[in-house]
mmCIF file of C-alpha atoms in Angstrom:
data_model
loop_
_atom_site.group_PDB
_atom_site.id
_atom_site.type_symbol
_atom_site.label_atom_id
_atom_site.label_comp_id
_atom_site.label_asym_id
_atom_site.label_seq_id
_atom_site.Cartn_x
_atom_site.Cartn_y
_atom_site.Cartn_z
ATOM 1 C CA MET A 1118 -3.367 25.051 39.732
ATOM 2 C CA LYS A 1119 -5.171 26.455 42.779
ATOM 3 C CA PRO A 1120 -7.988 24.373 44.242
ATOM 4 C CA LEU A 1121 -11.474 25.802 43.958
ATOM 5 C CA ARG A 1122 -12.905 27.242 47.143
ATOM 6 C CA HIS A 1123 -16.231 26.166 48.522
ATOM 7 C CA GLY A 1124 -19.058 27.939 46.696
ATOM 8 C CA THR A 1125 -16.977 28.797 43.641
ATOM 9 C CA LEU A 1126 -19.001 26.503 41.347
ATOM 10 C CA SER A 1127 -22.201 28.317 42.198
ATOM 11 C CA LYS A 1128 -20.643 31.554 40.980
ATOM 12 C CA LEU A 1129 -19.574 30.185 37.604
ATOM 13 C CA ALA A 1130 -21.532 31.557 34.673
ATOM 14 C CA LEU A 1131 -23.491 28.678 33.165
ATOM 15 C CA PRO A 1132 -25.054 28.931 29.698
ATOM 16 C CA SER A 1133 -28.703 29.786 29.589
ATOM 17 C CA SER A 1134 -31.052 26.885 28.864
ATOM 18 C CA ARG A 1135 -32.450 28.972 26.025
ATOM 19 C CA LEU A 1136 -29.135 28.574 24.224
ATOM 20 C CA LEU A 1137 -29.339 24.789 24.333
ATOM 21 C CA PRO A 1138 -31.350 23.088 21.590
ATOM 22 C CA SER A 1139 -34.530 21.486 22.875
ATOM 23 C CA ARG A 1140 -34.216 18.748 20.258
ATOM 24 C CA PRO A 1141 -31.575 17.622 17.751
ATOM 25 C CA PRO A 1142 -31.438 19.775 14.637
ATOM 26 C CA ARG A 1143 -33.394 18.327 11.748
ATOM 27 C CA MET A 1144 -31.333 17.135 8.840
ATOM 28 C CA PRO A 1145 -32.174 18.984 5.636
ATOM 29 C CA SER A 1146 -33.998 16.934 3.048
ATOM 30 C CA LEU A 1147 -32.146 16.190 -0.163
ATOM 31 C CA ARG A 1148 -35.379 15.861 -2.083
ATOM 32 C CA GLY A 1149 -35.540 18.422 -4.852
ATOM 33 C CA HIS A 1150 -31.781 18.982 -4.858
ATOM 34 C CA LEU A 1151 -30.813 15.784 -6.649
ATOM 35 C CA ALA A 1152 -32.007 14.162 -9.843
ATOM 36 C CA PRO A 1153 -34.591 11.444 -9.013
ATOM 37 C CA ARG A 1154 -32.344 8.540 -10.024
ATOM 38 C CA ARG A 1155 -29.383 9.870 -8.038
ATOM 39 C CA TYR A 1156 -31.642 10.510 -5.058
ATOM 40 C CA MET A 1157 -33.048 6.978 -5.100
ATOM 41 C CA LEU A 1158 -29.547 5.539 -5.541
ATOM 42 C CA LEU A 1159 -28.343 7.512 -2.534
ATOM 43 C CA CYS A 1160 -31.342 6.324 -0.520
ATOM 44 C CA GLY A 1161 -30.609 2.752 -1.499
ATOM 45 C CA LEU A 1162 -26.925 2.971 -0.621
ATOM 46 C CA ALA A 1163 -27.649 4.542 2.746
ATOM 47 C CA ALA A 1164 -30.310 2.007 3.646
ATOM 48 C CA GLY A 1165 -28.563 -0.964 2.087
ATOM 49 C CA SER A 1166 -25.298 -0.278 3.895
ATOM 50 C CA ASN A 1167 -26.748 -1.966 6.974
ATOM 51 C CA LEU A 1168 -29.424 -4.455 5.969
ATOM 52 C CA LEU A 1169 -29.325 -6.615 9.060
ATOM 53 C CA ALA A 1170 -29.748 -3.875 11.658
ATOM 54 C CA PRO A 1171 -31.106 -0.326 11.575
ATOM 55 C CA SER A 1172 -28.654 2.535 11.419
ATOM 56 C CA PRO A 1173 -29.113 6.310 11.775
ATOM 57 C CA ALA A 1174 -28.414 6.765 8.072
ATOM 58 C CA ALA A 1175 -30.874 4.054 7.074
ATOM 59 C CA ALA A 1176 -33.545 5.462 9.377
ATOM 60 C CA TYR A 1177 -33.033 8.990 8.064
ATOM 61 C CA PHE A 1178 -33.258 8.058 4.409
ATOM 62 C CA ARG A 1179 -36.236 5.806 5.107
ATOM 63 C CA LEU A 1180 -38.144 8.730 6.622
ATOM 64 C CA ASN A 1181 -37.113 11.234 3.968
ATOM 65 C CA SER A 1182 -37.352 9.083 0.863
ATOM 66 C CA PRO A 1183 -40.118 9.506 -1.741
ATOM 67 C CA THR A 1184 -41.718 6.342 -0.339
ATOM 68 C CA ASP A 1185 -42.625 8.055 2.926
ATOM 69 C CA SER A 1186 -46.192 9.226 3.634
ATOM 70 C CA PRO A 1187 -47.631 7.861 0.386
ATOM 71 C CA SER A 1188 -50.994 8.982 -0.879
ATOM 72 C CA PRO A 1189 -53.559 6.823 -2.666
ATOM 73 C CA ASP A 1190 -53.672 9.674 -5.179
ATOM 74 C CA ASN A 1191 -50.378 8.580 -6.720
ATOM 75 C CA ILE A 1192 -50.148 7.354 -10.315
ATOM 76 C CA PHE A 1193 -51.361 3.817 -9.542
ATOM 77 C CA GLY A 1194 -54.374 5.159 -7.701
ATOM 78 C CA LYS A 1195 -55.197 7.373 -10.678
ATOM 79 C CA ILE A 1196 -54.831 4.456 -13.097
ATOM 80 C CA LEU A 1197 -57.083 2.349 -10.901
ATOM 81 C CA ARG A 1198 -59.764 5.052 -10.957
ATOM 82 C CA GLY A 1199 -59.371 5.672 -14.688
ATOM 83 C CA GLU A 1200 -57.891 9.142 -14.173
ATOM 84 C CA ALA A 1201 -54.543 8.330 -15.829
ATOM 85 C CA PRO A 1202 -53.859 6.463 -19.090
ATOM 86 C CA ALA A 1203 -52.649 2.872 -18.993
ATOM 87 C CA GLU A 1204 -53.017 -0.289 -21.028
ATOM 88 C CA VAL A 1205 -55.319 -2.219 -18.736
ATOM 89 C CA LEU A 1206 -55.093 -5.997 -19.024
ATOM 90 C CA GLU A 1207 -58.041 -7.126 -16.916
ATOM 91 C CA ASP A 1208 -60.603 -5.125 -14.988
ATOM 92 C CA ASP A 1209 -62.994 -7.871 -13.932
ATOM 93 C CA ASP A 1210 -61.331 -8.811 -10.654
ATOM 94 C CA ASP A 1211 -62.833 -7.491 -7.418
ATOM 95 C CA GLU A 1212 -59.511 -7.724 -5.578
ATOM 96 C CA LEU A 1213 -56.743 -7.202 -8.154
ATOM 97 C CA PHE A 1214 -56.026 -4.850 -11.054
ATOM 98 C CA SER A 1215 -53.432 -5.363 -13.790
ATOM 99 C CA PHE A 1216 -51.869 -3.248 -16.529
ATOM 100 C CA ARG A 1217 -48.722 -2.961 -18.625
ATOM 101 C CA ASP A 1218 -45.645 -1.243 -17.227
ATOM 102 C CA LYS A 1219 -45.117 2.019 -19.118
ATOM 103 C CA ASN A 1220 -41.346 1.476 -19.064
ATOM 104 C CA PRO A 1221 -41.033 -2.268 -19.748
ATOM 105 C CA ALA A 1222 -37.865 -4.172 -18.932
ATOM 106 C CA ALA A 1223 -38.768 -6.949 -21.402
ATOM 107 C CA PRO A 1224 -41.234 -7.570 -24.257
ATOM 108 C CA ILE A 1225 -43.803 -8.546 -21.617
ATOM 109 C CA HIS A 1226 -43.845 -6.514 -18.421
ATOM 110 C CA TYR A 1227 -47.081 -6.473 -16.446
ATOM 111 C CA LEU A 1228 -47.966 -5.009 -13.068
ATOM 112 C CA VAL A 1229 -50.525 -6.527 -10.708
ATOM 113 C CA ILE A 1230 -51.763 -4.378 -7.824
ATOM 114 C CA PRO A 1231 -54.415 -4.838 -5.136
ATOM 115 C CA ARG A 1232 -57.432 -2.561 -5.357
ATOM 116 C CA ARG A 1233 -57.093 -1.717 -1.669
ATOM 117 C CA PHE A 1234 -54.168 0.515 -0.826
ATOM 118 C CA VAL A 1235 -51.077 -1.142 0.637
ATOM 119 C CA ARG A 1236 -47.874 0.895 0.578
ATOM 120 C CA ASP A 1237 -45.399 -1.943 -0.019
ATOM 121 C CA ALA A 1238 -44.629 -5.575 0.769
ATOM 122 C CA ALA A 1239 -43.167 -4.659 4.164
ATOM 123 C CA GLU A 1240 -46.615 -3.378 5.217
ATOM 124 C CA LEU A 1241 -48.295 -6.741 4.647
ATOM 125 C CA THR A 1242 -49.583 -8.779 7.580
ATOM 126 C CA PRO A 1243 -49.431 -12.574 7.954
ATOM 127 C CA HIS A 1244 -53.058 -12.743 6.808
ATOM 128 C CA ASP A 1245 -52.011 -11.202 3.483
ATOM 129 C CA ASP A 1246 -50.159 -14.322 2.355
ATOM 130 C CA VAL A 1247 -53.330 -15.254 0.462
ATOM 131 C CA LEU A 1248 -53.209 -11.906 -1.348
ATOM 132 C CA VAL A 1249 -49.574 -12.435 -2.356
ATOM 133 C CA ARG A 1250 -50.360 -15.889 -3.748
ATOM 134 C CA LYS A 1251 -53.339 -14.524 -5.686
ATOM 135 C CA MET A 1252 -51.173 -11.780 -7.178
ATOM 136 C CA ALA A 1253 -48.587 -14.347 -8.275
ATOM 137 C CA GLU A 1254 -51.241 -16.614 -9.786
ATOM 138 C CA LYS A 1255 -52.784 -13.671 -11.624
ATOM 139 C CA ALA A 1256 -49.432 -12.527 -13.003
ATOM 140 C CA ARG A 1257 -48.509 -16.027 -14.164
ATOM 141 C CA TYR A 1258 -51.907 -16.433 -15.823
ATOM 142 C CA LEU A 1259 -51.572 -13.132 -17.702
ATOM 143 C CA VAL A 1260 -48.115 -13.971 -19.022
ATOM 144 C CA ARG A 1261 -49.092 -17.520 -19.952
ATOM 145 C CA SER A 1262 -52.143 -16.194 -21.808
ATOM 146 C CA SER A 1263 -49.940 -13.788 -23.766
ATOM 147 C CA VAL A 1264 -47.414 -16.360 -25.013
ATOM 148 C CA ALA A 1265 -49.681 -19.437 -25.171
ATOM 149 C CA ASP A 1266 -47.840 -22.692 -25.929
ATOM 150 C CA SER A 1267 -44.407 -21.041 -26.026
ATOM 151 C CA PHE A 1268 -44.533 -20.256 -22.293
ATOM 152 C CA ASP A 1269 -41.358 -21.230 -20.426
ATOM 153 C CA GLU A 1270 -41.572 -21.079 -16.633
ATOM 154 C CA SER A 1271 -37.799 -20.618 -16.314
ATOM 155 C CA GLU A 1272 -38.043 -17.361 -18.292
ATOM 156 C CA LEU A 1273 -40.693 -15.834 -16.025
ATOM 157 C CA VAL A 1274 -39.608 -13.249 -13.444
ATOM 158 C CA LEU A 1275 -42.026 -12.374 -10.641
ATOM 159 C CA GLY A 1276 -41.173 -10.049 -7.803
ATOM 160 C CA PHE A 1277 -41.805 -7.084 -5.542
ATOM 161 C CA HIS A 1278 -39.347 -4.238 -5.112
ATOM 162 C CA TRP A 1279 -38.519 -4.248 -1.417
ATOM 163 C CA PRO A 1280 -38.459 -0.848 0.313
ATOM 164 C CA PRO A 1281 -36.868 1.559 -0.119
ATOM 165 C CA TRP A 1282 -36.111 0.441 -3.685
ATOM 166 C CA TYR A 1283 -39.303 1.415 -5.471
ATOM 167 C CA SER A 1284 -40.690 4.564 -7.048
ATOM 168 C CA VAL A 1285 -44.470 4.208 -6.608
ATOM 169 C CA PRO A 1286 -45.742 3.613 -3.058
ATOM 170 C CA TRP A 1287 -48.486 1.132 -3.872
ATOM 171 C CA LEU A 1288 -47.919 -2.597 -3.563
ATOM 172 C CA HIS A 1289 -47.291 -3.991 -7.043
ATOM 173 C CA LEU A 1290 -46.014 -7.271 -8.413
ATOM 174 C CA HIS A 1291 -43.827 -7.227 -11.518
ATOM 175 C CA ALA A 1292 -44.320 -9.965 -14.106
ATOM 176 C CA ILE A 1293 -41.457 -9.862 -16.626
ATOM 177 C CA TYR A 1294 -40.971 -12.210 -19.572
ATOM 178 C CA PRO A 1295 -38.708 -13.492 -20.990
ATOM 179 C CA TYR A 1296 -35.710 -13.171 -18.701
ATOM 180 C CA SER A 1297 -33.315 -13.749 -21.617
ATOM 181 C CA LYS A 1298 -34.460 -10.456 -23.183
ATOM 182 C CA MET A 1299 -34.649 -8.500 -19.956
ATOM 183 C CA LYS A 1300 -33.110 -5.010 -19.732
ATOM 184 C CA ARG A 1301 -31.914 -3.060 -16.676
ATOM 185 C CA ARG A 1302 -31.348 -6.234 -14.692
ATOM 186 C CA TYR A 1303 -29.600 -4.230 -11.983
ATOM 187 C CA LYS A 1304 -33.061 -3.100 -10.842
ATOM 188 C CA TYR A 1305 -34.200 -6.673 -10.309
ATOM 189 C CA THR A 1306 -31.443 -8.239 -8.211
ATOM 190 C CA SER A 1307 -32.060 -10.318 -5.094
ATOM 191 C CA LEU A 1308 -30.952 -7.401 -2.903
ATOM 192 C CA SER A 1309 -33.923 -5.218 -3.813
ATOM 193 C CA PHE A 1310 -36.291 -7.533 -5.701
ATOM 194 C CA LYS A 1311 -38.085 -10.267 -3.762
ATOM 195 C CA SER A 1312 -40.086 -13.161 -5.160
ATOM 196 C CA PRO A 1313 -43.653 -13.871 -3.989
ATOM 197 C CA GLU A 1314 -42.348 -17.022 -2.284
ATOM 198 C CA TRP A 1315 -39.804 -14.966 -0.329
ATOM 199 C CA VAL A 1316 -42.519 -12.542 0.799
ATOM 200 C CA VAL A 1317 -44.817 -15.403 1.866
ATOM 201 C CA ASN A 1318 -41.994 -16.965 3.885
ATOM 202 C CA ARG A 1319 -41.287 -13.636 5.557
ATOM 203 C CA LEU A 1320 -44.958 -13.286 6.467
ATOM 204 C CA ALA A 1321 -44.797 -16.734 8.056
ATOM 205 C CA GLU A 1322 -41.767 -15.593 10.067
ATOM 206 C CA GLN A 1323 -43.667 -12.437 10.992
ATOM 207 C CA ARG A 1324 -46.473 -14.615 12.336
ATOM 208 C CA ALA A 1325 -43.876 -16.465 14.409
ATOM 209 C CA GLY A 1326 -42.621 -13.164 15.850
ATOM 210 C CA LYS A 1327 -39.318 -12.987 13.978
ATOM 211 C CA HIS A 1328 -40.239 -9.798 12.117
ATOM 212 C CA ALA A 1329 -42.458 -6.804 12.781
ATOM 213 C CA ARG A 1330 -44.840 -5.298 10.281
ATOM 214 C CA GLY A 1331 -43.412 -2.262 8.505
ATOM 215 C CA VAL A 1332 -39.811 -3.183 9.349
ATOM 216 C CA TRP A 1333 -38.019 -3.678 6.067
ATOM 217 C CA TRP A 1334 -34.478 -4.617 7.149
#
């Protein structure tokens, strides 16, 4: 191979900068091309494949999942304003609102939401630990009132679906009873379903600087 002479490199034809992409190509969204359940399952698998550290796949599905850019005009917002039907349990609380889940996983399945919009549990701040405790107390009170003397604490399931494993982007606490008659338990495993105590502990760690607000892994 002959060595290049001085000045040869300057004569080589280099590609025009207009041919080079100014930014990485955007990945096409899968929303609308898959059935909702398959889409959410795919989102969960992509995000859950690396729970301890962010990955490109997890970041992509986080940004393109149905939980991104939520609007207070979703179904919970409409129920709160009386624009959508729901079996309301109590409407006399200035901070919380509760109603029955339209697709119950057990004979008793209530939802408790804050009146102010919060997207999910990962968006809470350390000062919201009081809110989480109030939601848990409210949920326990509603279930206990429904079953009276037959209430069994060990049969009560309380929890938040941790992002991205939820369908409605509005913070809501599930109160399910009894556990022995619970259906679709795969939706309420420790991987995607976190107890109020777990969320409060995470908020305490967030206060100590171990976690950042909005970071869900």
